[in-house]
PDB file of C-alpha atoms in Angstrom:
ATOM      1  CA  MET A   1      19.849 -10.786   2.571  1.00  0.00           C
ATOM      2  CA  LEU A   2      18.959 -12.150  -0.823  1.00  0.00           C
ATOM      3  CA  SER A   3      21.436 -13.103  -3.499  1.00  0.00           C
ATOM      4  CA  ARG A   4      21.996 -10.767  -6.445  1.00  0.00           C
ATOM      5  CA  ARG A   5      20.186 -13.202  -8.721  1.00  0.00           C
ATOM      6  CA  HIS A   6      17.076 -13.173  -6.524  1.00  0.00           C
ATOM      7  CA  GLU A   7      17.088  -9.376  -6.276  1.00  0.00           C
ATOM      8  CA  ILE A   8      17.419  -9.047 -10.052  1.00  0.00           C
ATOM      9  CA  LEU A   9      14.580 -11.520 -10.602  1.00  0.00           C
ATOM     10  CA  ILE A  10      12.339  -9.758  -8.076  1.00  0.00           C
ATOM     11  CA  GLY A  11      13.062  -6.378  -9.677  1.00  0.00           C
ATOM     12  CA  LEU A  12      12.362  -7.682 -13.174  1.00  0.00           C
ATOM     13  CA  GLY A  13       9.198  -9.392 -11.922  1.00  0.00           C
ATOM     14  CA  VAL A  14       7.942  -6.105 -10.437  1.00  0.00           C
ATOM     15  CA  VAL A  15       8.780  -4.323 -13.713  1.00  0.00           C
ATOM     16  CA  ALA A  16       6.890  -6.974 -15.696  1.00  0.00           C
ATOM     17  CA  PHE A  17       3.866  -6.756 -13.393  1.00  0.00           C
ATOM     18  CA  ALA A  18       3.893  -2.941 -13.594  1.00  0.00           C
ATOM     19  CA  ALA A  19       4.073  -3.132 -17.386  1.00  0.00           C
ATOM     20  CA  ILE A  20       1.056  -5.454 -17.438  1.00  0.00           C
ATOM     21  CA  VAL A  21      -0.845  -3.061 -15.163  1.00  0.00           C
ATOM     22  CA  LEU A  22       0.084   0.049 -17.149  1.00  0.00           C
ATOM     23  CA  TRP A  23      -0.300  -1.191 -20.702  1.00  0.00           C
ATOM     24  CA  TRP A  24      -2.934  -3.906 -20.452  1.00  0.00           C
ATOM     25  CA  LEU A  25      -5.030  -3.887 -17.260  1.00  0.00           C
ATOM     26  CA  ILE A  26      -5.681  -0.148 -16.950  1.00  0.00           C
ATOM     27  CA  PRO A  27      -6.528   0.474 -20.633  1.00  0.00           C
ATOM     28  CA  ALA A  28      -8.655  -2.677 -20.870  1.00  0.00           C
ATOM     29  CA  TYR A  29     -10.534  -2.623 -17.568  1.00  0.00           C
ATOM     30  CA  VAL A  30     -10.722   0.980 -16.304  1.00  0.00           C
ATOM     31  CA  THR A  31     -13.645   2.865 -17.791  1.00  0.00           C
ATOM     32  CA  LEU A  32     -12.756   6.476 -18.516  1.00  0.00           C
ATOM     33  CA  PRO A  33     -15.234   9.332 -18.848  1.00  0.00           C
ATOM     34  CA  ARG A  34     -14.904  11.558 -21.908  1.00  0.00           C
ATOM     35  CA  ARG A  35     -13.802  14.686 -20.083  1.00  0.00           C
ATOM     36  CA  PRO A  36     -13.266  14.528 -16.315  1.00  0.00           C
ATOM     37  CA  PRO A  37     -13.408  17.943 -14.604  1.00  0.00           C
ATOM     38  CA  LEU A  38      -9.912  17.416 -13.200  1.00  0.00           C
ATOM     39  CA  ARG A  39      -7.304  15.014 -14.498  1.00  0.00           C
ATOM     40  CA  ALA A  40      -6.667  13.844 -10.928  1.00  0.00           C
ATOM     41  CA  LEU A  41     -10.302  12.732 -10.694  1.00  0.00           C
ATOM     42  CA  ALA A  42     -10.099  10.353 -13.648  1.00  0.00           C
ATOM     43  CA  PRO A  43     -10.526   6.710 -12.583  1.00  0.00           C
ATOM     44  CA  SER A  44      -7.180   5.760 -14.133  1.00  0.00           C
ATOM     45  CA  PHE A  45      -5.120   8.475 -12.400  1.00  0.00           C
ATOM     46  CA  PHE A  46      -4.215   6.697  -9.154  1.00  0.00           C
ATOM     47  CA  PRO A  47      -3.738   3.256 -10.742  1.00  0.00           C
ATOM     48  CA  LYS A  48      -1.312   4.860 -13.198  1.00  0.00           C
ATOM     49  CA  ILE A  49       0.600   6.506 -10.353  1.00  0.00           C
ATOM     50  CA  ILE A  50       0.870   3.152  -8.583  1.00  0.00           C
ATOM     51  CA  GLY A  51       1.897   1.407 -11.810  1.00  0.00           C
ATOM     52  CA  TRP A  52       4.618   3.936 -12.619  1.00  0.00           C
ATOM     53  CA  THR A  53       5.877   3.815  -9.030  1.00  0.00           C
ATOM     54  CA  MET A  54       6.099   0.024  -9.245  1.00  0.00           C
ATOM     55  CA  LEU A  55       7.895   0.239 -12.592  1.00  0.00           C
ATOM     56  CA  ILE A  56      10.497   2.718 -11.319  1.00  0.00           C
ATOM     57  CA  THR A  57      10.973   0.862  -8.029  1.00  0.00           C
ATOM     58  CA  GLY A  58      11.390  -2.518  -9.731  1.00  0.00           C
ATOM     59  CA  ALA A  59      13.854  -1.083 -12.245  1.00  0.00           C
ATOM     60  CA  GLY A  60      15.777   0.549  -9.405  1.00  0.00           C
ATOM     61  CA  LEU A  61      15.945  -2.712  -7.464  1.00  0.00           C
ATOM     62  CA  ALA A  62      17.171  -4.648 -10.490  1.00  0.00           C
ATOM     63  CA  LEU A  63      19.706  -1.946 -11.380  1.00  0.00           C
ATOM     64  CA  LYS A  64      20.990  -1.797  -7.788  1.00  0.00           C
ATOM     65  CA  ALA A  65      21.448  -5.566  -7.767  1.00  0.00           C
ATOM     66  CA  VAL A  66      23.273  -5.507 -11.102  1.00  0.00           C
ATOM     67  CA  LEU A  67      25.649  -2.714 -10.049  1.00  0.00           C
ATOM     68  CA  ALA A  68      26.291  -4.003  -6.506  1.00  0.00           C
ATOM     69  CA  PRO A  69      29.458  -5.960  -5.810  1.00  0.00           C
ATOM     70  CA  PRO A  70      28.890  -9.709  -5.597  1.00  0.00           C
ATOM     71  CA  THR A  71      27.990 -10.957  -2.141  1.00  0.00           C
ATOM     72  CA  PRO A  72      29.860 -13.853  -0.590  1.00  0.00           C
ATOM     73  CA  ALA A  73      27.950 -17.123  -0.697  1.00  0.00           C
ATOM     74  CA  ALA A  74      27.868 -17.318   3.104  1.00  0.00           C
ATOM     75  CA  ILE A  75      25.817 -14.112   3.369  1.00  0.00           C
ATOM     76  CA  ALA A  76      23.318 -15.070   0.694  1.00  0.00           C
ATOM     77  CA  VAL A  77      21.873 -18.088   2.540  1.00  0.00           C
ATOM     78  CA  THR A  78      18.252 -18.091   3.606  1.00  0.00           C
ATOM     79  CA  PRO A  79      17.953 -16.452   7.029  1.00  0.00           C
ATOM     80  CA  ASN A  80      16.225 -18.184   9.907  1.00  0.00           C
ATOM     81  CA  ILE A  81      13.040 -16.654  11.257  1.00  0.00           C
ATOM     82  CA  ASP A  82      12.917 -16.336  15.028  1.00  0.00           C
ATOM     83  CA  ARG A  83       9.854 -16.584  17.254  1.00  0.00           C
ATOM     84  CA  GLY A  84       9.335 -12.814  17.564  1.00  0.00           C
ATOM     85  CA  GLU A  85       9.151 -12.387  13.809  1.00  0.00           C
ATOM     86  CA  LEU A  86       6.667 -15.230  13.508  1.00  0.00           C
ATOM     87  CA  LEU A  87       4.501 -13.634  16.197  1.00  0.00           C
ATOM     88  CA  ARG A  88       4.588 -10.284  14.354  1.00  0.00           C
ATOM     89  CA  ILE A  89       3.591 -11.976  11.090  1.00  0.00           C
ATOM     90  CA  GLY A  90       0.758 -13.756  12.900  1.00  0.00           C
ATOM     91  CA  GLY A  91      -0.282 -10.451  14.499  1.00  0.00           C
ATOM     92  CA  LEU A  92      -0.303  -8.799  11.091  1.00  0.00           C
ATOM     93  CA  ALA A  93      -2.508 -11.587   9.737  1.00  0.00           C
ATOM     94  CA  LEU A  94      -4.935 -11.134  12.656  1.00  0.00           C
ATOM     95  CA  ILE A  95      -5.006  -7.354  12.180  1.00  0.00           C
ATOM     96  CA  LEU A  96      -5.769  -7.750   8.469  1.00  0.00           C
ATOM     97  CA  LEU A  97      -8.498 -10.311   9.156  1.00  0.00           C
ATOM     98  CA  ALA A  98     -10.055  -8.109  11.845  1.00  0.00           C
ATOM     99  CA  SER A  99      -9.971  -5.092   9.537  1.00  0.00           C
ATOM    100  CA  TYR A 100     -11.692  -7.099   6.791  1.00  0.00           C
ATOM    101  CA  LEU A 101     -14.446  -8.042   9.212  1.00  0.00           C
ATOM    102  CA  ALA A 102     -14.703  -4.549  10.752  1.00  0.00           C
ATOM    103  CA  LEU A 103     -14.971  -2.584   7.492  1.00  0.00           C
ATOM    104  CA  PRO A 104     -18.713  -3.146   6.909  1.00  0.00           C
ATOM    105  CA  VAL A 105     -19.547  -2.404  10.542  1.00  0.00           C
ATOM    106  CA  PHE A 106     -17.323   0.589  11.363  1.00  0.00           C
ATOM    107  CA  GLY A 107     -16.551   1.978   7.921  1.00  0.00           C
ATOM    108  CA  MET A 108     -13.301   2.666   6.166  1.00  0.00           C
ATOM    109  CA  VAL A 109     -12.169   5.738   8.113  1.00  0.00           C
ATOM    110  CA  TRP A 110     -12.552   4.381  11.648  1.00  0.00           C
ATOM    111  CA  THR A 111     -11.188   0.965  10.729  1.00  0.00           C
ATOM    112  CA  SER A 112      -8.183   2.563   9.029  1.00  0.00           C
ATOM    113  CA  MET A 113      -7.433   4.591  12.142  1.00  0.00           C
ATOM    114  CA  VAL A 114      -7.402   1.537  14.385  1.00  0.00           C
ATOM    115  CA  VAL A 115      -5.448  -0.610  11.901  1.00  0.00           C
ATOM    116  CA  PHE A 116      -2.831   2.110  11.411  1.00  0.00           C
ATOM    117  CA  LEU A 117      -2.399   2.456  15.185  1.00  0.00           C
ATOM    118  CA  LEU A 118      -2.138  -1.308  15.655  1.00  0.00           C
ATOM    119  CA  LEU A 119       0.485  -1.508  12.918  1.00  0.00           C
ATOM    120  CA  VAL A 120       2.488   1.254  14.607  1.00  0.00           C
ATOM    121  CA  LEU A 121       2.338  -0.706  17.861  1.00  0.00           C
ATOM    122  CA  LEU A 122       3.254  -3.930  16.065  1.00  0.00           C
ATOM    123  CA  THR A 123       6.378  -2.453  14.508  1.00  0.00           C
ATOM    124  CA  GLY A 124       8.048  -1.483  17.746  1.00  0.00           C
ATOM    125  CA  ARG A 125       6.550   1.789  19.023  1.00  0.00           C
ATOM    126  CA  ARG A 126       9.631   3.883  18.287  1.00  0.00           C
ATOM    127  CA  ARG A 127       7.640   7.003  17.505  1.00  0.00           C
ATOM    128  CA  LEU A 128       4.326   6.332  19.206  1.00  0.00           C
ATOM    129  CA  GLY A 129       3.283  10.000  19.336  1.00  0.00           C
ATOM    130  CA  TRP A 130       3.718  10.501  15.595  1.00  0.00           C
ATOM    131  CA  GLY A 131       2.032   7.166  14.995  1.00  0.00           C
ATOM    132  CA  ILE A 132      -1.055   8.210  16.937  1.00  0.00           C
ATOM    133  CA  VAL A 133      -1.226  11.576  15.191  1.00  0.00           C
ATOM    134  CA  SER A 134      -0.799   9.923  11.788  1.00  0.00           C
ATOM    135  CA  ALA A 135      -3.346   7.227  12.609  1.00  0.00           C
ATOM    136  CA  VAL A 136      -5.980   9.875  13.276  1.00  0.00           C
ATOM    137  CA  LEU A 137      -5.108  12.579  10.757  1.00  0.00           C
ATOM    138  CA  LEU A 138      -4.233  10.543   7.672  1.00  0.00           C
ATOM    139  CA  PRO A 139      -7.579   8.692   7.338  1.00  0.00           C
ATOM    140  CA  LEU A 140      -9.522  11.870   8.160  1.00  0.00           C
ATOM    141  CA  LEU A 141      -7.628  13.975   5.615  1.00  0.00           C
ATOM    142  CA  LEU A 142      -8.017  11.296   2.959  1.00  0.00           C
ATOM    143  CA  TYR A 143     -11.739  11.094   3.736  1.00  0.00           C
ATOM    144  CA  LEU A 144     -12.100  14.857   3.457  1.00  0.00           C
ATOM    145  CA  PHE A 145     -10.247  14.935   0.142  1.00  0.00           C
ATOM    146  CA  PHE A 146     -12.135  12.090  -1.481  1.00  0.00           C
ATOM    147  CA  ALA A 147     -15.578  12.848  -0.058  1.00  0.00           C
ATOM    148  CA  LYS A 148     -15.557  16.656  -0.224  1.00  0.00           C
ATOM    149  CA  VAL A 149     -13.121  17.546  -3.031  1.00  0.00           C
ATOM    150  CA  ALA A 150     -13.204  14.564  -5.388  1.00  0.00           C
ATOM    151  CA  GLY A 151     -16.831  13.661  -4.729  1.00  0.00           C
ATOM    152  CA  VAL A 152     -16.049   9.965  -4.212  1.00  0.00           C
ATOM    153  CA  ALA A 153     -18.234   8.114  -1.742  1.00  0.00           C
ATOM    154  CA  ILE A 154     -16.172   6.545   1.049  1.00  0.00           C
ATOM    155  CA  PRO A 155     -17.791   3.505   2.704  1.00  0.00           C
ATOM    156  CA  GLN A 156     -19.324   4.541   6.004  1.00  0.00           C
ATOM    157  CA  GLY A 157     -20.000   2.261   8.909  1.00  0.00           C
ATOM    158  CA  GLN A 158     -23.303   1.300  10.462  1.00  0.00           C
ATOM    159  CA  ILE A 159     -22.399   2.708  13.888  1.00  0.00           C
ATOM    160  CA  VAL A 160     -20.792   6.144  13.392  1.00  0.00           C
ATOM    161  CA  ARG A 161     -21.102   8.165  10.183  1.00  0.00           C
ATOM    162  CA  LEU A 162     -18.976  11.110   9.160  1.00  0.00           C
ATOM    163  CA  PRO A 163     -20.596  14.217   7.623  1.00  0.00           C
TER     164      PRO A 163
END
């Protein structure tokens, strides 16, 4: 558990980063077409959604820390990390590295399926059935939306290609 001061600083840092994204990075570096057919297909639409989500989340974190009762000093010390947590962090690093290397070979959809499933297994397998269903359906539905509805090319692999 972090101290109130750390939570406030993290929240304000997220708000500041979101403000930079929303009011400097997106307007300066995202090229917008004159009239996109749908507003949701504009290149700045999803970055703006992420930026506003970060802004609201950071403000909520800072506000929660300000309004929360002060924590005793004994609770706010830095927690120790046990061996299991270190192994999970190392496993996450290996999964991310493997996904980076597998993307050009297998493509975004297949790699996302495997990475999602591995992350479900890494987090404790509480709901393995839902994790498997989500690991298969979520990348496929996102592929279908972006490739068929939005007309955005999704990187395909060299081994198996989707229609």
